[in-house]
Short mmCIF file of C-alpha atoms in Angstrom, two decimals:
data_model
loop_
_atom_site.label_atom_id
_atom_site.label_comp_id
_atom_site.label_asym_id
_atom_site.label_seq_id
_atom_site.Cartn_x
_atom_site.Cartn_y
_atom_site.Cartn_z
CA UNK A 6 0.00 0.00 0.00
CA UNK A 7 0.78 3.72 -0.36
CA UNK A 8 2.05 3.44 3.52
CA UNK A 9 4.32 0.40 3.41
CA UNK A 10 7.70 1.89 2.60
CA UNK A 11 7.84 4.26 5.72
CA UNK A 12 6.32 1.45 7.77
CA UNK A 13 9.47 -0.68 6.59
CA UNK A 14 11.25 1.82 7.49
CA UNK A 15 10.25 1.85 11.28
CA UNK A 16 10.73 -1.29 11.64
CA UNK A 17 14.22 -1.35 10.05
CA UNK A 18 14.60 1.71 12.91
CA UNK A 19 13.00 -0.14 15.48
CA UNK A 20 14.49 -3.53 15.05
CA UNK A 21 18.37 -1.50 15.55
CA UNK A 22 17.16 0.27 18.86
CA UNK A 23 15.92 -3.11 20.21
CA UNK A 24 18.81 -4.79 19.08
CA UNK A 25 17.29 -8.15 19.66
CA UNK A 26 18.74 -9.76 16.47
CA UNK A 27 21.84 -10.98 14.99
CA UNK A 28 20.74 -10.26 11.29
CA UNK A 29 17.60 -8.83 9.60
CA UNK A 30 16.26 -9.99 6.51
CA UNK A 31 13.74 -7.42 4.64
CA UNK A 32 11.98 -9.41 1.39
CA UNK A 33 8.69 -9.45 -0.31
CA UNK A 34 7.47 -12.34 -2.69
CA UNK A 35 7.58 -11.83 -6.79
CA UNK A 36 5.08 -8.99 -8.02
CA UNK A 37 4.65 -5.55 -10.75
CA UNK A 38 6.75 -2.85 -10.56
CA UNK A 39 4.12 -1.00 -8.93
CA UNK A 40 4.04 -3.14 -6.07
CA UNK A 41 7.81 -3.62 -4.97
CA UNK A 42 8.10 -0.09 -5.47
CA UNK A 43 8.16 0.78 -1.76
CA UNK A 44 11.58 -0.66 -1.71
CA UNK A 45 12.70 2.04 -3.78
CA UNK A 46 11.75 4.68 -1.45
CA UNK A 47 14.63 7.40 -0.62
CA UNK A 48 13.85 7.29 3.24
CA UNK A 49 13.50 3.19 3.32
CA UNK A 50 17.12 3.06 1.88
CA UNK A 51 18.86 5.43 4.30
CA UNK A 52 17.49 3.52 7.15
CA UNK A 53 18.59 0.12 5.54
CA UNK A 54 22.43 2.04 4.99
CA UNK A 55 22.72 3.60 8.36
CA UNK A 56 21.45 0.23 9.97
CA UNK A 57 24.31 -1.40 12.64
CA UNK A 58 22.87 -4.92 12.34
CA UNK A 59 22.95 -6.53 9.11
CA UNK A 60 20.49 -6.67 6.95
CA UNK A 61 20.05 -9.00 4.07
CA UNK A 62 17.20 -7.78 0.55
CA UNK A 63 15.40 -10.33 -0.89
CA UNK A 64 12.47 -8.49 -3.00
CA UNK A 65 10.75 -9.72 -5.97
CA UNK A 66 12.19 -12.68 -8.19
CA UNK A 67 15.77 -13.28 -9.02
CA UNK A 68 15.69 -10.60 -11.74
CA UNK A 69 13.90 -8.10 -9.61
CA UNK A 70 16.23 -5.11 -8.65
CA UNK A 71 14.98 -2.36 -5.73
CA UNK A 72 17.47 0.40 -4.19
CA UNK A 73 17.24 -1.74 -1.18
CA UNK A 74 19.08 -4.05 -2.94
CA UNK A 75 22.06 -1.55 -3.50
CA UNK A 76 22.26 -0.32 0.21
CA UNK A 77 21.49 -3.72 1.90
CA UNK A 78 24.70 -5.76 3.49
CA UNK A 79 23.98 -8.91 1.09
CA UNK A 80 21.14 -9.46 -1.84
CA UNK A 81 19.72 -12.66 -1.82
CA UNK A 82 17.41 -13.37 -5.60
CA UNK A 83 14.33 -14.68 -3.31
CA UNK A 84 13.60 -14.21 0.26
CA UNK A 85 14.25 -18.40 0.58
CA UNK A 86 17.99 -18.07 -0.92
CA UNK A 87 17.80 -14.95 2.12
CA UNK A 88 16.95 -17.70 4.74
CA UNK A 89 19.40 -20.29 3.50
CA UNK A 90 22.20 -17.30 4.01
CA UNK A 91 21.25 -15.97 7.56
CA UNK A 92 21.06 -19.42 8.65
CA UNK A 93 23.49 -22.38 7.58
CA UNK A 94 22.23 -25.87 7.35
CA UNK A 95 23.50 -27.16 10.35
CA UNK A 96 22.11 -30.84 8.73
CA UNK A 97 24.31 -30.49 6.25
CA UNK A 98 27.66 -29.16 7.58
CA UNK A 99 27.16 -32.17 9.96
CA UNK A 100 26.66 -34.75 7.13
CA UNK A 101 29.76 -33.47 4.80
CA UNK A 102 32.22 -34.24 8.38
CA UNK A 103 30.31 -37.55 8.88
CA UNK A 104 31.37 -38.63 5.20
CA UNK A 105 34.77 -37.24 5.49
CA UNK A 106 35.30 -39.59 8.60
CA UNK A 107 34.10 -42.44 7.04
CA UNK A 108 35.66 -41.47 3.98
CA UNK A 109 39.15 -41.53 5.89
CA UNK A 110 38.12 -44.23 7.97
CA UNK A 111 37.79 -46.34 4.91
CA UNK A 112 41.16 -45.18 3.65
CA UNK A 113 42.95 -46.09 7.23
CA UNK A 114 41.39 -49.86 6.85
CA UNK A 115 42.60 -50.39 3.37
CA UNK A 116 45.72 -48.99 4.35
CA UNK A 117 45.70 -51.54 6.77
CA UNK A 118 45.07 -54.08 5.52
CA UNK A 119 47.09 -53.88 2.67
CA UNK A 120 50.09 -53.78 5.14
CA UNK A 121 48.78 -56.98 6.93
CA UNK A 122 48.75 -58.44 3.39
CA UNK A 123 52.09 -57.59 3.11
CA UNK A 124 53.47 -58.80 6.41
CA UNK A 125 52.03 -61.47 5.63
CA UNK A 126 53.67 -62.17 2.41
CA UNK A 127 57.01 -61.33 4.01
CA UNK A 128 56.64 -63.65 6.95
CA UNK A 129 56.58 -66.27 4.23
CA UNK A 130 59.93 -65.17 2.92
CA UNK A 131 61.73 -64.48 5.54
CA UNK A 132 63.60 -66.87 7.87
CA UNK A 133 63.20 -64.37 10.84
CA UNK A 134 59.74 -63.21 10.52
CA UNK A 135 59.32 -61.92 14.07
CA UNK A 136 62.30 -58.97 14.28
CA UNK A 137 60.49 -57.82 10.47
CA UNK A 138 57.40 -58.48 11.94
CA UNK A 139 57.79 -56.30 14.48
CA UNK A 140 59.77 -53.58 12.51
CA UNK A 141 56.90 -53.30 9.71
CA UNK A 142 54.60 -53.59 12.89
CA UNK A 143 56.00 -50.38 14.24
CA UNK A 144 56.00 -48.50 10.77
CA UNK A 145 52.41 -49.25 11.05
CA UNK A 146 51.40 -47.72 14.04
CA UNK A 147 53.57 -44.43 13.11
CA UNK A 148 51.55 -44.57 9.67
CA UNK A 149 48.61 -45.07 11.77
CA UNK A 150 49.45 -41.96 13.70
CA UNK A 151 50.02 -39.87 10.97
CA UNK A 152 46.63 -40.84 9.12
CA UNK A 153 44.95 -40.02 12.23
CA UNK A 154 46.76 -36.64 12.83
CA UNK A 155 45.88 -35.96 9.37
CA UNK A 156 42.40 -36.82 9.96
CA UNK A 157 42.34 -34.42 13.45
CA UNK A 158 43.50 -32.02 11.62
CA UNK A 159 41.58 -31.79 9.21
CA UNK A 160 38.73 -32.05 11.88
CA UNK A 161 40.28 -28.96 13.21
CA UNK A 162 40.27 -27.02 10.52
CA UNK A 163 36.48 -27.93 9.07
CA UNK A 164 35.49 -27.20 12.96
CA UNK A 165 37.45 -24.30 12.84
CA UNK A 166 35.69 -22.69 9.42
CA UNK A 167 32.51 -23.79 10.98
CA UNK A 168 33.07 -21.40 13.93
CA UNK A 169 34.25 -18.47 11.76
CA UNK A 170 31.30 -18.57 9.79
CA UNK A 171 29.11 -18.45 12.97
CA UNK A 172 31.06 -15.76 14.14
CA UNK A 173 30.90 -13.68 11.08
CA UNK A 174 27.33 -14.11 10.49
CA UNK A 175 26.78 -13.23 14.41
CA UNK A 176 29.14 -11.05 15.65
CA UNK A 177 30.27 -9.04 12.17
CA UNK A 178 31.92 -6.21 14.49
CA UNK A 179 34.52 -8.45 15.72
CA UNK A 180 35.89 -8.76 12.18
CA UNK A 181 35.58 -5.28 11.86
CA UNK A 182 37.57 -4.46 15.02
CA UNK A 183 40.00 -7.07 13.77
CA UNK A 184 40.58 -5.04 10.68
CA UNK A 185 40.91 -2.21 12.70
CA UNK A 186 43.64 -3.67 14.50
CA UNK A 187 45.52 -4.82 11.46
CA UNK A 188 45.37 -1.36 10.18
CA UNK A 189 46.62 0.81 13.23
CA UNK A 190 49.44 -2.05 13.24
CA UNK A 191 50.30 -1.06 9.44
CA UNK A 192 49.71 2.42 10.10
CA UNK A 193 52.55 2.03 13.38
CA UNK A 194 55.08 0.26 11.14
CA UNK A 195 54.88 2.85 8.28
CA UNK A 196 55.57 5.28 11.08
CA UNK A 197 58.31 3.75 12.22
CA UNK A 198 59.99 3.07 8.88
CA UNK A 199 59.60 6.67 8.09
CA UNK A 200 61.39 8.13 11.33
CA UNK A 201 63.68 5.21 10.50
CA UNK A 202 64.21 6.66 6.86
CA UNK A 203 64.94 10.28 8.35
CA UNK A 204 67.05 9.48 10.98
CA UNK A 205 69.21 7.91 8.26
CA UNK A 206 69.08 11.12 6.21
CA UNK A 207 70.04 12.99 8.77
CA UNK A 208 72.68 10.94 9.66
CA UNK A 209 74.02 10.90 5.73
CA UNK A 210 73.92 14.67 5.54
CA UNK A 211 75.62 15.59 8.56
CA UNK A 212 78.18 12.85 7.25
CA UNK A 213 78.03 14.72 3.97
CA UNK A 214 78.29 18.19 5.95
CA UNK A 215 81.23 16.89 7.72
CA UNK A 216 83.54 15.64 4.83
CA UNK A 217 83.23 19.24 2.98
CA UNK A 218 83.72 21.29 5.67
CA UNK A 219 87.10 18.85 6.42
CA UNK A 220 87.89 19.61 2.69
CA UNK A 221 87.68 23.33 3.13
CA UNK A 222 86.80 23.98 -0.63
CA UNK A 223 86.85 27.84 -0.54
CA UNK A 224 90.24 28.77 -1.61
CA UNK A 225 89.63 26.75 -4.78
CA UNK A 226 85.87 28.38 -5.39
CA UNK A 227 88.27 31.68 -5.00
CA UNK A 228 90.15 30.74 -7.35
CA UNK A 229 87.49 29.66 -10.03
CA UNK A 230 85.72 33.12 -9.10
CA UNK A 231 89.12 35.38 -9.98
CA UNK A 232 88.98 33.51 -13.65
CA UNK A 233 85.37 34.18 -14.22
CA UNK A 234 86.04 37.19 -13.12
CA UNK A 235 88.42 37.69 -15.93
CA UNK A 236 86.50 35.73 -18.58
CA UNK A 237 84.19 38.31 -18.05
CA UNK A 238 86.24 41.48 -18.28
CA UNK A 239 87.37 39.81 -21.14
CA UNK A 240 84.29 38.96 -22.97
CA UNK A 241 83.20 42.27 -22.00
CA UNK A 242 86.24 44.19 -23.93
CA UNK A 243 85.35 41.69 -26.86
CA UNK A 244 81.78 42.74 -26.48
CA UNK A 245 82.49 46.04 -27.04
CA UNK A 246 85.15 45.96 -29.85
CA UNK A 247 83.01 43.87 -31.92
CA UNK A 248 79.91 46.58 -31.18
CA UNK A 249 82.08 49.22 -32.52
CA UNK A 250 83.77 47.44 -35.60
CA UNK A 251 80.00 46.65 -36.44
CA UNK A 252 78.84 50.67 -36.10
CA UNK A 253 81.63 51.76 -37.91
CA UNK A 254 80.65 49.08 -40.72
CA UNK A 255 76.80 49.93 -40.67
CA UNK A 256 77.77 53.89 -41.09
CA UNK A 257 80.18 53.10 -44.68
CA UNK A 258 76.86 51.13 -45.92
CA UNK A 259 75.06 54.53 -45.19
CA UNK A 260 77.06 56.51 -46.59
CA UNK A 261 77.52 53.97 -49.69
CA UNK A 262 73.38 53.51 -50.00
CA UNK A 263 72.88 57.26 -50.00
CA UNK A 264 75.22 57.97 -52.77
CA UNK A 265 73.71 55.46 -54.97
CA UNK A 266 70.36 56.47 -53.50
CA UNK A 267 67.95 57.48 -57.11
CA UNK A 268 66.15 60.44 -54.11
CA UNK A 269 70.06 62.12 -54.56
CA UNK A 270 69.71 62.94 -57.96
CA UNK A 271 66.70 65.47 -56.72
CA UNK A 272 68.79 67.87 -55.24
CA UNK A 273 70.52 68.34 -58.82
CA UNK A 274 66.77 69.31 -60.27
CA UNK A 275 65.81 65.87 -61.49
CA UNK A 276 62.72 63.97 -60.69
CA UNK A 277 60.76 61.16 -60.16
CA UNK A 278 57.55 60.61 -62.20
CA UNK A 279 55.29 58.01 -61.41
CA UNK A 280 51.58 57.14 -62.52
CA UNK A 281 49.15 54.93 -59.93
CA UNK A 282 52.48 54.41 -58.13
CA UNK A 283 54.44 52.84 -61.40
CA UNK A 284 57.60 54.85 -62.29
CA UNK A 285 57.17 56.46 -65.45
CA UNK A 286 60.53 56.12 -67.80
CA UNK A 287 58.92 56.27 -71.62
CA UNK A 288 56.10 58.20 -72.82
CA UNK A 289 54.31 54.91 -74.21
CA UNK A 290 53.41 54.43 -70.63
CA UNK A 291 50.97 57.44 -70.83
CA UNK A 292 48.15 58.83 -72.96
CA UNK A 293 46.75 62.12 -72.99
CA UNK A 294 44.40 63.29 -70.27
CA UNK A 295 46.46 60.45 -68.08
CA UNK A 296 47.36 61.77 -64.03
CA UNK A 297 51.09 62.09 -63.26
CA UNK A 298 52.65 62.36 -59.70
CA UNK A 299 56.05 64.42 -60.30
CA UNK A 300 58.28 64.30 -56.98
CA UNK A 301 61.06 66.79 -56.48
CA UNK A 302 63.39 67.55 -53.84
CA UNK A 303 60.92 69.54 -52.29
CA UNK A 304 57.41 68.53 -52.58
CA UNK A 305 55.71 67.20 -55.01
CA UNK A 306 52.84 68.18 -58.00
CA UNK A 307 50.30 66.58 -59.89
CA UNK A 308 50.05 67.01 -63.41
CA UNK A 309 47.85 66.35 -66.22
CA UNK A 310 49.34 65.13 -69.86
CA UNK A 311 47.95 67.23 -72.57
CA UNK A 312 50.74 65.45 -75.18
CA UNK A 313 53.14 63.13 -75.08
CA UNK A 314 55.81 62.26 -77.55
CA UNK A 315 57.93 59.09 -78.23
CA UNK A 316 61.43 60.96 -78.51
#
């Protein structure tokens, strides 16, 4: 109905403030869109987020996905695969050590037998059968006592998994205060390596500092600082004859360009006549009534051609 996601979402609330349970598990059967859409709700999912206890989603079918699903600890595809996760078959954890025993009882037998076959074969071969006999008879038991070392152990360790899942699926803030631990531990060491690091710096430059201040190498950076010095001087002097050799070279090619300069010949009353900026040096360039530009060394006019005449 219209009300069920913010009752879901008191009773997510409600269920952390009792803290009464090891896990929650918030499902709904298959259905439309329109009816597991309360599991989409914005205030549903920040209750299911900020929730301490775990809490597994199980809404809708297998391909049915809600924001619930996103924000939830674990999704389960149907609220049974959600049971079958909160709560291990006990039944069957039970039945897979049962058939491992017998399993490695079995193998134990046949390994014993088979070496009671073969004592027996020896004892048939041997003139002394009771010092072999005894021998082989001791091999046995240690082989025994392996197989069932073997066996406790791997008892232990199938006992031991058991409990870690039962304590991860009860007590999930253990393993996170576990992790905790493991991570101010790394955070220590990387401390400790780094003061370790600088210490060793510090110890390399004042080593450093120590061996040039023994080799007191200021009378030799003296030195090297009198022959800049006087690379410089030098360079400067060279600076400043090629500066002037290079002035005195620029003024010949001005005097040179203005005496072969065509604007010299105005000052002895020639002139430069040009028409829409062409230079004008035969009168087949012109017709009458054509514009002229006549520059002289003063000025300039602009005349009109009434005639104009090859030679």
């Amino acid at each position: 109905g219209e009300s069920s996601a913010s009752q879901l979402t008191t009773a997510v609330r409600k269920a952390e403030q009792r803290n009464e349970c090891d896990v929650l598990i918030i499902s709904r059967g298959g259905g439309s869109l329109e009816d597991l859409w309360s599991f989409n709700d914005e205030k549903l999912a920040r209750a299911v987020y900020e929730c301490e206890l775990p809490i597994i989603s199980a809404v809708g079918h297998e391909i049915d996905f809600t924001i619930a699903d996103f924000v939830a600890d674990v999704r389960a595809a149907t609220p049974s695969a959600a049971a079958e996760l909160a709560v291990p078959d006990a039944n069957q954890l039970s039945n897979n050590l049962m058939s491992m025993m017998q399993r490695l009882t079995k193998t134990v037998t046949q390994l014993l037998s088979a070496e009671q076959r073969h004592i027996h074969t020896l004892q048939l071969r041997l003139p002394r059968p009771e010092q072999y006999l005894r021998q082989q008879t001791q091999s046995l038991s240690k082989q025994k006592r392996r197989l069932m070392l073997a066996w406790q152990r791997i008892w232990d360790r199938r006992q031991q998994h058991v409990d870690y899942l039962t304590i991860r699926l009860k007590h999930p803030q253990a393993q996170i205060d576990k992790q905790r631990t493991s991570v101010l531990g790394l955070s220590h060491r990387l401390n400790s390596a780094f003061l370790s690091q600088q210490k060793t710096r510090i110890q390399q430059f004042t080593f450093l500092h120590s061996r040039v201040h023994q080799q007191r190498p200021l009378p030799l950076i003296n030195e090297q600082q009198r022959y800049i010095n006087a690379l410089s001087k030098q360079s400067q002097r060279l600076i400043e004859l090629k500066v002037q050799n290079n002035k005195q070279l620029l003024s010949q090619h001005v005097r040179t360009l203005a005496a072969v300069s065509p604007l010299n010949t105005l000052d002895r009353g020639y002139s430069i006549t040009s028409h829409k900026n062409m230079i004008i040096t035969n009168a087949e360039q012109v017709k009458a009534g054509s514009e002229l530009d006549i520059r002289l060394h003063q000025g300039h006019l602009v005349c009109e051609v009434k005639h104009s005449y090859e030679k």
